[in-house]
Amino acid sequence: MIYTVTKIEEDLDYGCEERGENTPVMAVVTLTSPDGGIRQCKMPDQLLYDRDISRGDKVIFDEEQFLRKPLGKNWTETCGGKKSGGNVGVLSRDSQKTIIGCDSCDMRITLDIQ
């Protein structure tokens, strides 16, 4: 499902303790679904910066349940032409490989970085 980011706020709720030294700064993201439903989730603040996600953007959840922007709807980006409504994009990335896949099926492509 594609959501619209309606609000991003710093997560200040660390219980009765302060945020730990190695704990990432988190953000509370408020999302609106196409049917008007509201959903909130916590995301690492740096992830939002890295993926250039801000208020008003369209986003989806990747396979690790992190937010990312969906790609366009051309033939290379739409679930191999299966008409299932899936969006293809980067699902994960590290120094060794990038995994590209569909958010509605099990299609995955792994690119080794050399």
C-alpha atoms as a PDB file:
ATOM      1  CA  MET A   1       0.000   0.000   0.000  1.00  0.00           C
ATOM      2  CA  ILE A   2       1.229   3.490  -0.813  1.00  0.00           C
ATOM      3  CA  TYR A   3       0.948   5.999   2.040  1.00  0.00           C
ATOM      4  CA  THR A   4       1.375   9.761   2.205  1.00  0.00           C
ATOM      5  CA  VAL A   5       3.657  11.166   4.908  1.00  0.00           C
ATOM      6  CA  THR A   6       1.592  13.726   6.809  1.00  0.00           C
ATOM      7  CA  LYS A   7       3.876  14.426   9.776  1.00  0.00           C
ATOM      8  CA  ILE A   8       7.391  13.667  11.008  1.00  0.00           C
ATOM      9  CA  GLU A   9       8.304  14.392  14.621  1.00  0.00           C
ATOM     10  CA  GLU A  10      11.313  13.483  16.743  1.00  0.00           C
ATOM     11  CA  ASP A  11      10.566  10.571  19.086  1.00  0.00           C
ATOM     12  CA  LEU A  12      11.146  11.934  22.582  1.00  0.00           C
ATOM     13  CA  ASP A  13       9.651   8.976  24.471  1.00  0.00           C
ATOM     14  CA  TYR A  14      12.507   6.958  25.988  1.00  0.00           C
ATOM     15  CA  GLY A  15      10.596   5.843  29.069  1.00  0.00           C
ATOM     16  CA  CYS A  16      12.183   6.807  32.371  1.00  0.00           C
ATOM     17  CA  GLU A  17      15.675   6.811  30.872  1.00  0.00           C
ATOM     18  CA  GLU A  18      17.427   9.022  28.378  1.00  0.00           C
ATOM     19  CA  ARG A  19      18.265   7.788  24.902  1.00  0.00           C
ATOM     20  CA  GLY A  20      21.242   5.455  25.065  1.00  0.00           C
ATOM     21  CA  GLU A  21      24.553   6.526  23.580  1.00  0.00           C
ATOM     22  CA  ASN A  22      24.381   3.882  20.816  1.00  0.00           C
ATOM     23  CA  THR A  23      20.628   4.225  20.250  1.00  0.00           C
ATOM     24  CA  PRO A  24      19.775   5.996  16.981  1.00  0.00           C
ATOM     25  CA  VAL A  25      17.611   9.091  16.999  1.00  0.00           C
ATOM     26  CA  MET A  26      14.116   7.956  16.041  1.00  0.00           C
ATOM     27  CA  ALA A  27      11.269   9.810  14.377  1.00  0.00           C
ATOM     28  CA  VAL A  28       7.530   9.231  14.688  1.00  0.00           C
ATOM     29  CA  VAL A  29       6.086   9.248  11.174  1.00  0.00           C
ATOM     30  CA  THR A  30       2.355   9.756  10.641  1.00  0.00           C
ATOM     31  CA  LEU A  31       1.056   8.208   7.419  1.00  0.00           C
ATOM     32  CA  THR A  32      -2.279   8.478   5.637  1.00  0.00           C
ATOM     33  CA  SER A  33      -3.529   5.618   3.447  1.00  0.00           C
ATOM     34  CA  PRO A  34      -5.494   6.200   0.230  1.00  0.00           C
ATOM     35  CA  ASP A  35      -8.730   5.389   2.102  1.00  0.00           C
ATOM     36  CA  GLY A  36      -7.967   8.057   4.738  1.00  0.00           C
ATOM     37  CA  GLY A  37      -6.714   5.712   7.450  1.00  0.00           C
ATOM     38  CA  ILE A  38      -4.003   7.022   9.775  1.00  0.00           C
ATOM     39  CA  ARG A  39      -0.969   4.969  10.795  1.00  0.00           C
ATOM     40  CA  GLN A  40       2.040   5.912  12.900  1.00  0.00           C
ATOM     41  CA  CYS A  41       5.432   4.217  12.907  1.00  0.00           C
ATOM     42  CA  LYS A  42       8.870   4.849  14.337  1.00  0.00           C
ATOM     43  CA  MET A  43      11.762   5.094  11.910  1.00  0.00           C
ATOM     44  CA  PRO A  44      15.437   5.929  12.365  1.00  0.00           C
ATOM     45  CA  ASP A  45      15.731   9.656  11.686  1.00  0.00           C
ATOM     46  CA  GLN A  46      18.874   9.127   9.600  1.00  0.00           C
ATOM     47  CA  LEU A  47      17.021   6.651   7.348  1.00  0.00           C
ATOM     48  CA  LEU A  48      14.494   9.378   6.513  1.00  0.00           C
ATOM     49  CA  TYR A  49      17.336  11.734   5.572  1.00  0.00           C
ATOM     50  CA  ASP A  50      19.190   9.043   3.606  1.00  0.00           C
ATOM     51  CA  ARG A  51      16.056   8.159   1.628  1.00  0.00           C
ATOM     52  CA  ASP A  52      15.012  11.805   1.252  1.00  0.00           C
ATOM     53  CA  ILE A  53      11.620  11.182   2.868  1.00  0.00           C
ATOM     54  CA  SER A  54       9.714  14.244   4.043  1.00  0.00           C
ATOM     55  CA  ARG A  55       6.168  15.475   4.640  1.00  0.00           C
ATOM     56  CA  GLY A  56       3.971  15.086   1.566  1.00  0.00           C
ATOM     57  CA  ASP A  57       5.983  12.229   0.042  1.00  0.00           C
ATOM     58  CA  LYS A  58       4.438   8.952  -1.102  1.00  0.00           C
ATOM     59  CA  VAL A  59       6.046   5.970   0.661  1.00  0.00           C
ATOM     60  CA  ILE A  60       5.763   2.209   1.068  1.00  0.00           C
ATOM     61  CA  PHE A  61       7.265  -0.282   3.522  1.00  0.00           C
ATOM     62  CA  ASP A  62      10.153  -2.399   2.247  1.00  0.00           C
ATOM     63  CA  GLU A  63      10.660  -6.047   3.235  1.00  0.00           C
ATOM     64  CA  GLU A  64      12.447  -4.967   6.416  1.00  0.00           C
ATOM     65  CA  GLN A  65       9.480  -2.719   7.323  1.00  0.00           C
ATOM     66  CA  PHE A  66      11.390   0.500   6.704  1.00  0.00           C
ATOM     67  CA  LEU A  67       9.871   3.320   4.691  1.00  0.00           C
ATOM     68  CA  ARG A  68      11.029   4.030   1.161  1.00  0.00           C
ATOM     69  CA  LYS A  69       9.671   5.916  -1.819  1.00  0.00           C
ATOM     70  CA  PRO A  70       7.972   3.808  -4.486  1.00  0.00           C
ATOM     71  CA  LEU A  71       9.370   3.962  -7.972  1.00  0.00           C
ATOM     72  CA  GLY A  72       7.414   4.957 -11.079  1.00  0.00           C
ATOM     73  CA  LYS A  73       5.038   2.693 -12.950  1.00  0.00           C
ATOM     74  CA  ASN A  74       6.929   1.805 -16.142  1.00  0.00           C
ATOM     75  CA  TRP A  75       7.503  -1.771 -17.295  1.00  0.00           C
ATOM     76  CA  THR A  76      10.847  -2.174 -15.536  1.00  0.00           C
ATOM     77  CA  GLU A  77       9.387  -1.076 -12.236  1.00  0.00           C
ATOM     78  CA  THR A  78       6.005  -2.809 -12.099  1.00  0.00           C
ATOM     79  CA  CYS A  79       6.163  -6.413 -10.985  1.00  0.00           C
ATOM     80  CA  GLY A  80       7.306  -7.913 -14.288  1.00  0.00           C
ATOM     81  CA  GLY A  81       4.045  -6.975 -16.009  1.00  0.00           C
ATOM     82  CA  LYS A  82       1.952  -9.239 -13.760  1.00  0.00           C
ATOM     83  CA  LYS A  83      -0.470  -6.362 -13.052  1.00  0.00           C
ATOM     84  CA  SER A  84      -0.387  -7.084  -9.329  1.00  0.00           C
ATOM     85  CA  GLY A  85       0.292  -3.472  -8.440  1.00  0.00           C
ATOM     86  CA  GLY A  86       3.735  -4.170  -7.028  1.00  0.00           C
ATOM     87  CA  ASN A  87       6.477  -1.565  -7.040  1.00  0.00           C
ATOM     88  CA  VAL A  88      10.074  -2.528  -7.694  1.00  0.00           C
ATOM     89  CA  GLY A  89      12.843  -0.715  -5.866  1.00  0.00           C
ATOM     90  CA  VAL A  90      15.889  -1.023  -3.647  1.00  0.00           C
ATOM     91  CA  LEU A  91      14.961  -3.242  -0.691  1.00  0.00           C
ATOM     92  CA  SER A  92      18.341  -3.254   1.033  1.00  0.00           C
ATOM     93  CA  ARG A  93      21.840  -2.016   0.432  1.00  0.00           C
ATOM     94  CA  ASP A  94      25.208  -2.475   2.090  1.00  0.00           C
ATOM     95  CA  SER A  95      28.862  -2.246   1.032  1.00  0.00           C
ATOM     96  CA  GLN A  96      28.755  -5.746  -0.532  1.00  0.00           C
ATOM     97  CA  LYS A  97      25.444  -5.883  -2.388  1.00  0.00           C
ATOM     98  CA  THR A  98      22.195  -4.195  -3.299  1.00  0.00           C
ATOM     99  CA  ILE A  99      18.914  -6.125  -3.354  1.00  0.00           C
ATOM    100  CA  ILE A 100      16.210  -4.911  -5.718  1.00  0.00           C
ATOM    101  CA  GLY A 101      12.758  -6.461  -5.562  1.00  0.00           C
ATOM    102  CA  CYS A 102       9.006  -6.145  -5.685  1.00  0.00           C
ATOM    103  CA  ASP A 103       6.978  -5.124  -2.648  1.00  0.00           C
ATOM    104  CA  SER A 104       4.045  -7.395  -3.551  1.00  0.00           C
ATOM    105  CA  CYS A 105       5.700 -10.635  -4.715  1.00  0.00           C
ATOM    106  CA  ASP A 106       8.881 -12.629  -4.151  1.00  0.00           C
ATOM    107  CA  MET A 107      10.834 -11.223  -7.118  1.00  0.00           C
ATOM    108  CA  ARG A 108      14.391 -10.316  -5.991  1.00  0.00           C
ATOM    109  CA  ILE A 109      17.546  -9.311  -7.849  1.00  0.00           C
ATOM    110  CA  THR A 110      20.891  -9.166  -6.007  1.00  0.00           C
ATOM    111  CA  LEU A 111      23.596  -6.899  -7.399  1.00  0.00           C
ATOM    112  CA  ASP A 112      27.097  -7.548  -6.078  1.00  0.00           C
ATOM    113  CA  ILE A 113      29.131  -4.368  -5.662  1.00  0.00           C
ATOM    114  CA  GLN A 114      32.733  -4.668  -6.791  1.00  0.00           C
END
